Coordinates of C-alpha atoms and ligand atoms in Angstrom, one line a residue:
Chain A
M1 CA 0.0 0.0 0.0
A2 CA 1.2 3.5 -0.8
I3 CA 2.3 5.6 2.2
L4 CA 1.0 8.7 0.4
D5 CA -1.7 8.9 -2.2
V6 CA -2.5 12.3 -3.7
K7 CA -5.4 12.4 -6.1
N8 CA -6.5 15.1 -8.4
I9 CA -5.6 18.1 -6.2
H10 CA -7.1 21.4 -7.4
K11 CA -6.3 24.8 -5.9
S12 CA -7.2 28.3 -7.0
F13 CA -6.4 31.7 -5.5
G14 CA -9.2 33.9 -6.6
R15 CA -9.6 33.4 -10.3
T16 CA -6.1 31.9 -10.9
E17 CA -6.1 28.1 -10.8
V18 CA -2.6 27.2 -9.5
L19 CA -3.0 23.4 -9.2
K20 CA -5.1 21.8 -12.0
G21 CA -5.4 18.2 -10.8
I22 CA -2.1 16.9 -9.3
S23 CA -1.9 13.1 -8.6
F24 CA 0.9 11.0 -7.4
S25 CA 1.7 8.3 -4.9
L26 CA 4.7 7.3 -2.9
E27 CA 5.8 4.1 -1.3
K28 CA 7.5 4.0 2.1
G29 CA 11.1 5.0 1.9
Q30 CA 10.8 6.6 -1.5
V31 CA 12.0 10.0 -2.4
V32 CA 10.1 12.1 -4.9
S33 CA 11.6 15.3 -6.3
V34 CA 9.3 18.0 -7.7
I35 CA 10.9 20.2 -10.3
G36 CA 9.5 23.0 -12.4
S37 CA 9.8 26.6 -13.2
S38 CA 8.9 29.5 -10.9
G39 CA 5.1 29.8 -10.4
S40 CA 4.3 26.3 -11.5
G41 CA 2.7 25.5 -8.2
K42 CA 5.3 23.5 -6.3
T43 CA 5.1 25.4 -3.1
T44 CA 1.3 25.4 -3.2
L45 CA 1.3 21.6 -3.6
L46 CA 3.5 21.2 -0.5
R47 CA 1.4 23.7 1.5
C48 CA -1.7 21.6 0.6
L49 CA 0.0 18.5 1.8
N50 CA 0.7 20.2 5.1
F51 CA -2.7 21.7 5.5
L52 CA -1.5 25.2 5.2
E53 CA -3.8 25.6 2.2
T54 CA -7.1 23.8 1.7
P55 CA -7.4 22.3 -1.7
D56 CA -10.6 23.0 -3.7
G57 CA -10.7 19.5 -5.1
G58 CA -9.1 16.1 -4.7
S59 CA -8.0 13.9 -1.8
I60 CA -4.9 13.1 0.3
A61 CA -4.5 9.7 1.9
V62 CA -1.7 8.5 4.2
N63 CA -1.3 4.8 4.8
G64 CA -4.7 4.2 3.4
E65 CA -6.4 6.7 5.7
T66 CA -8.1 9.6 3.9
L67 CA -6.9 12.7 5.7
F68 CA -8.5 15.1 3.3
D69 CA -11.2 14.8 0.7
A70 CA -12.7 17.9 -0.8
A71 CA -16.0 16.0 -1.4
E72 CA -16.3 15.0 2.3
P73 CA -16.7 17.8 4.8
A74 CA -16.2 15.3 7.6
T75 CA -12.5 15.2 6.7
Q76 CA -12.1 18.9 6.9
R77 CA -12.9 19.6 10.6
E78 CA -10.7 22.4 11.9
A79 CA -10.2 20.5 15.2
D80 CA -8.7 17.4 13.5
I81 CA -6.4 19.3 11.2
R82 CA -3.7 19.9 13.8
R83 CA -3.3 16.2 14.4
K84 CA -3.4 15.4 10.8
R85 CA -0.5 17.7 10.1
L86 CA 1.7 15.5 12.2
H87 CA 1.8 12.9 9.4
F88 CA 3.8 15.5 7.4
G89 CA 6.9 17.5 8.2
L90 CA 7.9 20.6 6.3
V91 CA 11.3 22.2 5.9
F92 CA 10.9 25.8 4.7
Q93 CA 13.1 27.7 2.2
S94 CA 13.7 30.4 4.8
F95 CA 14.2 27.9 7.8
N96 CA 11.7 29.7 10.0
L97 CA 13.5 28.7 13.2
F98 CA 12.2 30.3 16.4
P99 CA 14.8 33.0 17.2
Q100 CA 14.3 33.0 21.0
Y101 CA 15.1 29.4 21.4
T102 CA 18.4 27.5 21.2
A103 CA 18.9 24.9 18.5
L104 CA 18.1 22.2 21.0
E105 CA 15.0 24.0 22.2
N106 CA 13.8 24.5 18.6
V107 CA 13.9 20.8 18.2
T108 CA 12.2 19.8 21.5
L109 CA 9.6 22.6 21.8
A110 CA 6.8 21.0 19.8
G111 CA 7.4 17.5 21.2
K112 CA 7.2 18.8 24.7
L113 CA 3.9 20.6 24.0
L114 CA 2.5 17.4 22.4
A115 CA 3.6 15.4 25.4
K116 CA 1.1 17.4 27.5
E117 CA -1.6 15.7 25.6
E118 CA -0.4 12.3 26.9
P119 CA -2.8 10.8 29.5
D120 CA 0.0 10.1 32.0
Y121 CA 1.8 13.4 31.4
K122 CA 1.7 14.6 35.0
T123 CA 3.2 11.6 36.5
R124 CA 5.8 10.9 33.7
K125 CA 6.7 14.5 32.8
K126 CA 10.4 14.1 33.7
E127 CA 10.8 10.9 31.9
L128 CA 9.0 12.1 28.8
F129 CA 11.0 15.3 28.6
A130 CA 14.3 13.4 29.2
Q131 CA 13.4 11.1 26.3
I132 CA 12.5 14.1 24.1
D133 CA 15.8 15.8 24.9
G134 CA 17.8 12.6 24.3
E135 CA 16.2 12.1 20.9
A136 CA 16.7 15.7 20.0
R137 CA 20.4 15.6 20.9
A138 CA 20.8 12.4 18.8
L139 CA 19.1 14.1 15.8
L140 CA 21.3 17.2 16.1
A141 CA 24.4 15.0 16.3
Q142 CA 23.2 13.2 13.2
M143 CA 22.9 16.6 11.5
G144 CA 26.5 17.3 12.5
L145 CA 25.6 19.9 15.1
S146 CA 26.7 18.4 18.4
D147 CA 28.7 21.5 19.3
R148 CA 25.9 23.9 18.3
M149 CA 23.0 22.7 20.4
D150 CA 23.0 25.6 22.7
N151 CA 23.4 28.3 20.1
Y152 CA 20.6 30.6 19.1
P153 CA 19.6 30.7 15.4
H154 CA 21.3 34.1 14.8
Q155 CA 24.6 32.6 15.9
L156 CA 24.4 29.9 13.2
S157 CA 25.2 29.9 9.5
G158 CA 22.3 29.4 7.1
G159 CA 23.4 25.8 6.5
Q160 CA 23.4 25.1 10.2
Q161 CA 20.0 26.7 10.6
Q162 CA 18.5 24.6 7.9
R163 CA 20.0 21.5 9.5
V164 CA 18.4 22.4 12.8
A165 CA 15.1 22.9 10.9
I166 CA 15.5 19.4 9.5
A167 CA 16.1 18.0 12.9
R168 CA 13.1 19.9 14.2
A169 CA 10.9 18.4 11.6
L170 CA 12.3 14.9 12.1
A171 CA 11.8 15.0 15.9
L172 CA 8.0 14.5 15.5
R173 CA 8.7 11.4 13.3
P174 CA 6.5 12.4 10.4
D175 CA 5.5 9.7 7.9
I176 CA 6.5 12.0 5.0
L177 CA 9.0 14.8 5.2
C178 CA 8.6 17.7 2.7
F179 CA 11.2 20.2 1.7
D180 CA 10.5 23.4 -0.1
E181 CA 13.7 24.4 -1.9
P182 CA 15.7 23.8 1.2
T183 CA 18.9 25.2 -0.2
S184 CA 17.7 28.2 -2.3
A185 CA 18.7 30.7 0.4
L186 CA 22.2 29.2 0.8
D187 CA 25.5 29.8 -1.0
P188 CA 27.0 26.8 -2.8
E189 CA 29.2 25.6 0.0
L190 CA 26.4 25.6 2.6
T191 CA 24.1 24.1 0.0
Q192 CA 26.3 21.0 -0.2
E193 CA 26.3 20.4 3.6
V194 CA 22.5 20.5 3.6
L195 CA 22.2 18.2 0.6
R196 CA 24.6 15.8 2.2
V197 CA 22.2 15.5 5.2
I198 CA 19.2 15.0 3.0
R199 CA 21.1 12.4 1.0
Q200 CA 21.8 10.6 4.3
L201 CA 18.1 10.6 5.2
A202 CA 17.3 9.1 1.8
D203 CA 19.8 6.3 2.5
R204 CA 18.0 5.7 5.8
Q205 CA 14.7 5.2 3.9
T206 CA 13.1 8.4 5.0
T207 CA 10.0 9.1 2.8
M208 CA 10.5 12.5 1.3
V209 CA 8.9 15.0 -1.1
I210 CA 11.6 17.5 -2.2
V211 CA 10.9 20.6 -4.2
T212 CA 14.3 21.6 -5.6
H213 CA 16.2 23.4 -8.3
E214 CA 19.3 21.3 -7.8
M215 CA 19.0 19.0 -10.8
A216 CA 22.1 16.9 -10.1
F217 CA 20.9 16.3 -6.6
A218 CA 17.4 15.4 -7.6
R219 CA 18.8 13.0 -10.1
D220 CA 21.0 11.4 -7.6
V221 CA 18.7 11.2 -4.6
S222 CA 15.2 10.5 -5.9
T223 CA 13.4 7.4 -6.8
H224 CA 10.9 9.5 -8.7
V225 CA 10.8 12.9 -10.3
L226 CA 7.7 15.0 -11.0
F227 CA 8.1 17.8 -13.5
M228 CA 5.3 20.4 -13.0
D229 CA 4.4 23.3 -15.3
G230 CA 1.4 25.5 -15.2
G231 CA -0.3 23.6 -12.3
V232 CA -0.1 20.2 -13.9
V233 CA 2.3 17.3 -13.8
V234 CA 3.8 17.3 -17.3
E235 CA 6.1 14.3 -16.9
S236 CA 6.9 11.9 -14.1
G237 CA 9.0 8.8 -13.7
P238 CA 12.4 7.7 -12.5
P239 CA 15.1 10.4 -12.6
E240 CA 17.1 8.7 -15.4
Q241 CA 14.0 9.2 -17.6
V242 CA 12.6 12.6 -16.6
I243 CA 15.9 14.3 -16.1
G244 CA 18.1 12.0 -18.2
A245 CA 15.9 11.5 -21.3
P246 CA 12.7 13.6 -21.0
S247 CA 10.0 12.7 -23.5
Q248 CA 8.1 16.0 -23.3
E249 CA 9.2 19.2 -25.1
R250 CA 8.4 21.4 -22.1
T251 CA 10.5 19.2 -19.8
R252 CA 13.4 19.5 -22.2
R253 CA 13.2 23.2 -22.4
F254 CA 13.0 23.6 -18.6
L255 CA 16.1 21.4 -18.2
E256 CA 18.0 23.2 -20.9
S257 CA 17.7 26.4 -18.9
F258 CA 19.9 24.7 -16.3
T259 CA 22.6 23.4 -18.6
R260 CA 23.0 26.8 -20.2
P261 CA 22.8 29.4 -17.4
Chain B
M1 CA 17.0 81.8 49.2
D2 CA 16.6 81.7 52.9
L3 CA 12.9 81.8 52.5
I4 CA 12.9 78.9 50.1
L5 CA 14.9 76.8 52.5
Q6 CA 12.5 77.8 55.3
Q7 CA 9.5 76.8 53.2
M8 CA 11.2 73.6 51.8
P9 CA 10.0 71.0 54.4
T10 CA 6.4 72.1 54.2
V11 CA 6.5 72.2 50.4
L12 CA 8.2 68.8 50.0
K13 CA 5.6 67.3 52.3
A14 CA 2.8 68.6 50.1
L15 CA 4.5 67.7 46.9
N16 CA 5.1 64.1 48.1
V17 CA 1.4 63.7 48.7
G18 CA 0.7 65.0 45.2
F19 CA 3.4 62.8 43.7
L20 CA 1.8 59.8 45.3
Q21 CA -1.4 60.6 43.4
T22 CA 0.6 61.0 40.2
L23 CA 2.3 57.6 40.8
K24 CA -1.1 56.0 41.5
L25 CA -2.5 57.3 38.2
F26 CA 0.6 56.1 36.3
V27 CA 0.3 52.6 37.8
A28 CA -3.4 52.4 37.3
T29 CA -3.0 53.4 33.7
G30 CA -0.3 50.8 33.1
L31 CA -2.3 48.0 34.7
G32 CA -5.4 48.9 32.8
A33 CA -4.0 49.9 29.4
F34 CA -1.5 47.1 28.9
P35 CA -4.2 44.3 28.7
L36 CA -6.9 46.5 27.3
G37 CA -4.6 47.6 24.5
L38 CA -4.2 43.9 23.6
V39 CA -7.9 43.4 23.4
I40 CA -8.3 46.5 21.2
A41 CA -5.4 45.3 19.0
F42 CA -7.1 41.9 18.5
G43 CA -10.4 43.8 17.8
S44 CA -8.7 45.9 15.1
M45 CA -7.2 42.8 13.5
S46 CA -10.4 40.8 13.6
R47 CA -11.4 39.1 10.4
F48 CA -15.0 40.1 11.3
K49 CA -15.1 43.4 9.3
P50 CA -17.7 45.4 11.3
L51 CA -15.7 44.8 14.5
S52 CA -12.3 45.8 13.0
L53 CA -13.8 48.8 11.4
L54 CA -15.5 50.0 14.5
T55 CA -12.4 49.4 16.6
R56 CA -10.2 51.3 14.2
F57 CA -12.7 54.1 14.1
V58 CA -12.7 54.4 17.9
V59 CA -8.9 54.3 18.0
W60 CA -8.8 57.0 15.3
V61 CA -11.1 59.3 17.4
V62 CA -9.2 58.7 20.6
R63 CA -5.8 59.2 19.1
G64 CA -7.0 62.2 17.1
T65 CA -8.3 64.3 20.0
P66 CA -6.5 65.7 23.0
L67 CA -6.4 63.6 26.1
M68 CA -7.3 66.8 28.0
I69 CA -10.7 67.0 26.2
Q70 CA -11.3 63.3 26.8
L71 CA -10.7 63.9 30.5
L72 CA -13.1 66.8 30.6
I73 CA -15.8 64.9 28.7
I74 CA -15.5 61.8 30.9
Y75 CA -15.6 63.9 34.1
Y76 CA -18.3 66.5 33.3
F77 CA -20.5 64.7 30.7
P78 CA -22.5 62.5 33.2
G79 CA -23.3 65.4 35.5
M80 CA -24.0 68.1 33.0
V81 CA -25.7 66.3 30.2
L82 CA -27.1 63.2 31.8
K83 CA -27.9 65.1 35.1
N84 CA -26.3 62.2 37.0
N85 CA -22.9 63.0 38.4
I86 CA -21.6 59.5 38.8
W87 CA -18.2 60.7 40.0
G88 CA -19.4 62.5 43.1
S89 CA -17.5 65.5 44.3
G90 CA -14.5 64.0 46.1
E91 CA -10.9 63.1 45.1
A92 CA -11.8 59.4 44.7
G93 CA -14.3 60.2 42.0
R94 CA -11.8 62.5 40.2
F95 CA -9.2 59.8 40.4
L96 CA -11.5 57.2 39.0
A97 CA -12.6 59.5 36.1
S98 CA -8.9 60.3 35.4
A99 CA -7.9 56.6 35.5
I100 CA -10.7 55.7 33.1
A101 CA -9.8 58.4 30.6
F102 CA -6.0 57.6 30.8
I103 CA -6.5 53.8 30.5
F104 CA -8.8 54.2 27.5
N105 CA -6.6 56.7 25.8
Y106 CA -3.3 54.9 26.4
A107 CA -4.9 51.5 25.5
C108 CA -5.6 53.0 22.0
Y109 CA -2.0 54.1 21.6
F110 CA -0.7 50.7 22.9
S111 CA -3.1 48.8 20.6
E112 CA -1.5 50.4 17.5
I113 CA 2.0 49.5 18.8
Y114 CA 0.9 45.9 19.6
R115 CA -0.8 45.6 16.2
G116 CA 2.4 46.8 14.4
G117 CA 4.4 44.4 16.5
I118 CA 2.2 41.4 15.9
Q119 CA 2.0 42.1 12.2
S120 CA 5.8 42.5 11.9
I121 CA 6.4 38.9 12.9
P122 CA 7.0 36.9 9.6
R123 CA 4.1 34.6 8.8
G124 CA 6.6 31.8 8.5
Q125 CA 6.9 31.7 12.3
Q126 CA 3.3 30.9 12.7
E127 CA 3.3 28.4 9.9
A128 CA 6.4 26.6 11.4
G129 CA 4.4 26.3 14.6
M130 CA 1.3 25.0 12.8
V131 CA 3.3 22.4 10.8
L132 CA 4.7 21.2 14.1
G133 CA 1.2 20.5 15.4
M134 CA 1.0 23.5 17.9
T135 CA -2.4 25.0 18.8
R136 CA -3.2 28.6 18.1
S137 CA -2.6 29.6 21.6
Q138 CA 0.6 27.7 21.9
I139 CA 1.9 29.5 18.8
F140 CA 0.9 32.8 20.3
F141 CA 2.3 32.3 23.8
R142 CA 5.4 30.1 22.9
V143 CA 6.4 31.5 19.6
T144 CA 5.0 34.9 18.7
L145 CA 4.7 36.7 22.0
L146 CA 8.3 37.2 23.1
Q147 CA 9.2 38.3 19.6
V148 CA 6.5 40.8 19.7
I149 CA 7.6 42.0 23.1
K150 CA 11.1 42.5 21.9
R151 CA 9.9 44.6 19.0
I152 CA 7.5 46.8 21.0
V153 CA 9.7 47.6 23.9
P154 CA 11.4 50.6 22.3
P155 CA 8.1 52.3 21.1
M156 CA 6.3 51.3 24.3
S157 CA 9.2 53.0 26.3
N158 CA 8.5 56.2 24.5
E159 CA 4.8 56.0 25.3
I160 CA 5.4 55.2 29.0
I161 CA 7.7 58.1 29.4
T162 CA 5.1 60.3 27.8
L163 CA 2.6 58.9 30.2
V164 CA 4.7 60.0 33.2
K165 CA 4.4 63.6 32.0
D166 CA 0.8 63.3 30.7
T167 CA -0.4 62.5 34.2
A168 CA -0.1 66.3 34.8
L169 CA -3.2 66.7 32.5
A170 CA -5.4 65.4 35.2
R171 CA -4.9 68.8 36.8
I172 CA -7.6 70.0 34.5
I173 CA -10.3 68.2 36.5
A174 CA -8.5 69.2 39.7
L175 CA -7.1 65.8 40.6
Q176 CA -4.7 66.5 43.4
E177 CA -1.6 65.3 41.7
I178 CA 1.8 66.9 41.9
I179 CA 1.1 69.9 39.7
W180 CA -2.0 70.7 41.7
A181 CA 0.1 70.4 44.9
G182 CA 2.8 72.7 43.5
Q183 CA 0.2 75.3 42.4
S184 CA -1.6 75.3 45.7
F185 CA 1.2 77.5 47.1
L186 CA 0.4 80.3 44.7
K187 CA -3.0 81.0 46.2
G188 CA -2.0 79.9 49.6
S189 CA -1.7 76.6 51.4
H190 CA -0.1 75.4 54.6
G191 CA 0.6 79.0 55.5
I192 CA 2.5 79.7 52.4
A193 CA 1.1 82.0 49.7
G194 CA 2.4 83.6 46.5
A195 CA 5.2 81.1 46.1
I196 CA 5.8 80.0 42.5
W197 CA 8.9 78.0 43.0
P198 CA 7.2 74.9 44.3
L199 CA 5.5 74.6 40.9
F200 CA 8.8 74.8 39.1
F201 CA 10.2 72.4 41.6
T202 CA 7.8 69.6 40.5
A203 CA 10.0 69.3 37.4
V204 CA 12.6 67.6 39.6
Y205 CA 10.1 64.9 40.6
Y206 CA 9.2 64.3 36.9
L207 CA 12.9 64.2 36.0
A208 CA 13.7 61.6 38.7
F209 CA 10.6 59.6 37.8
T210 CA 11.4 59.4 34.0
G211 CA 15.0 58.7 34.9
V212 CA 14.0 55.6 36.9
V213 CA 11.5 54.5 34.2
T214 CA 14.1 54.9 31.5
L215 CA 16.6 52.8 33.5
V216 CA 14.1 50.0 34.1
L217 CA 13.0 49.9 30.4
G218 CA 16.6 50.0 29.3
R219 CA 17.3 46.9 31.4
L220 CA 14.3 45.1 29.9
E221 CA 15.6 45.9 26.4
K222 CA 19.0 44.5 27.3
R223 CA 17.5 41.3 28.7
L224 CA 15.9 40.6 25.4
D225 CA 19.1 41.2 23.5
Y226 CA 20.0 37.5 23.5
F227 CA 18.1 36.8 20.3
R228 CA 17.3 38.6 17.1
Ligands
ATP301 N1 -1.6 33.0 -1.3 C1 -1.6 33.3 -2.6 N2 -2.5 34.1 -3.1 C2 -2.5 34.4 -4.5 N3 -1.8 33.8 -5.3 C3 -0.9 32.9 -4.9 C4 -0.7 32.6 -3.5 N4 0.2 31.7 -3.3 C5 0.7 31.4 -4.5 N5 0.1 32.1 -5.5 C6 0.3 32.1 -6.9 O1 0.3 30.8 -7.3 C7 1.3 30.5 -8.3 C8 2.1 29.3 -7.9 O2 2.9 29.7 -6.8 P1 3.9 28.7 -6.1 O3 4.5 29.4 -5.0 O4 3.2 27.4 -5.7 O5 4.9 28.4 -7.2 P2 6.3 27.7 -7.1 O6 6.3 26.6 -8.2 O7 6.6 27.3 -5.7 O8 7.3 28.8 -7.6 P3 8.8 29.1 -7.1 O9 9.7 28.2 -7.8 O10 9.0 30.5 -7.5 O11 8.9 28.9 -5.6 C9 2.1 31.8 -8.5 O12 1.6 32.4 -9.7 C10 1.7 32.6 -7.3 O13 1.7 34.0 -7.6
MG302 MG1 8.0 27.9 -4.3

């Protein structure tokens, strides 16, 4: 069974239709890269998956459970959305770390707040928090940030901030981790350190949806590539095919703009 | 000079009593206007249009007219127009009327500062919280609030220092604050008459007061320096 099943997502802002029926599915441990020119709707798609936008049409299912169906109001109750979001993680282009918290606190904050909803929170608080702290330290170490845990975001480089943001998203163990151009705000050197970390996650079978303009990376890391243009998926398939030997004229033209800067 | 030194103990005693009233008005305004300003800020940012329009209109009127006139209206309107002087004739009634006028006026100013502060926080902060499964109130109290406070401390400091000096306006409805106390020696009080220097001397009190307030607010600003 697919871990993620997205069917026929439509989304308009006012009169402009930004997503015109996007469908794709993903197996556990797979990595799909979404490529496409500016304004093709990539960010909007990720925002729909994370319930930051409500699609006008279509459905989203995770592990066979329908989280959202535009035709079924019962799946759209405001009160349930917060929990449903936890199936997904999102790493933003601009990091969006919380400036008043250290790297470690950024990673543990949400987990500690969620722990309050556990039935035995009062009696096990210490134990729960110790566990959350331990996991966060391990994640930051995995991101190569062992010596940066107590730094505030403004004391970190962009690449370090983005790695904290990745650890923060991973800490809640999402089924699917989404990235929206995670390296666009970084210079080439810092880009590489972040890509290395994502590559590592792919090797560990983390299910991911990655919007990126890094073609070499997309080709290298993904099991699947979606090329979007004008709100539709123009071409999809394994990277060797979509990036290596595109069958559509529009895909070819888009990829050429990368080889000839 | 000798005369002034001779009058000093009596004058200081009276000025201290007046200053206490000034201080009380200052504290009451703070306690009332800090939270009320937040309520007004949320009202003016409401997605329910009639509420936000009405709130903004009220804020515009309050900020667009002199606090002195607001004081006069609040104090005299019930008695003169409604024929029901709810304030009575004592100092307690004058204090209550002053406090209400000051709280409402300052809450309107604060609300604009709060609104600017809240709206200056990038939307990504809130979205990061949402994606992490936080509730609206968790996002407000754990993520947004401290960032807002950091941003509003400098403009709020200006307002608070202005408030110290604005308390003198309550003199217009004869609240017995420090200006009133200083002035009383002109006409005659405590056996001293025709003395203008006590009125000038009140400035020393204001200077000391704003000095202390500036110091405290500067500390607060420093405390929030650890993040950007
Ligand atoms: N909240 C919004 N209101 C109105 N229009 C929007 C909104 N968000 C996005 N759009 C429009 O939708 C279109 C797709 O935007 P989107 O951000 O999804 O593109 P993108 O593929 O992520 O582009 P980029 O590569 O520049 O990030 C754009 O034309 C954009 O102007
Ligand atoms: Mg985008």
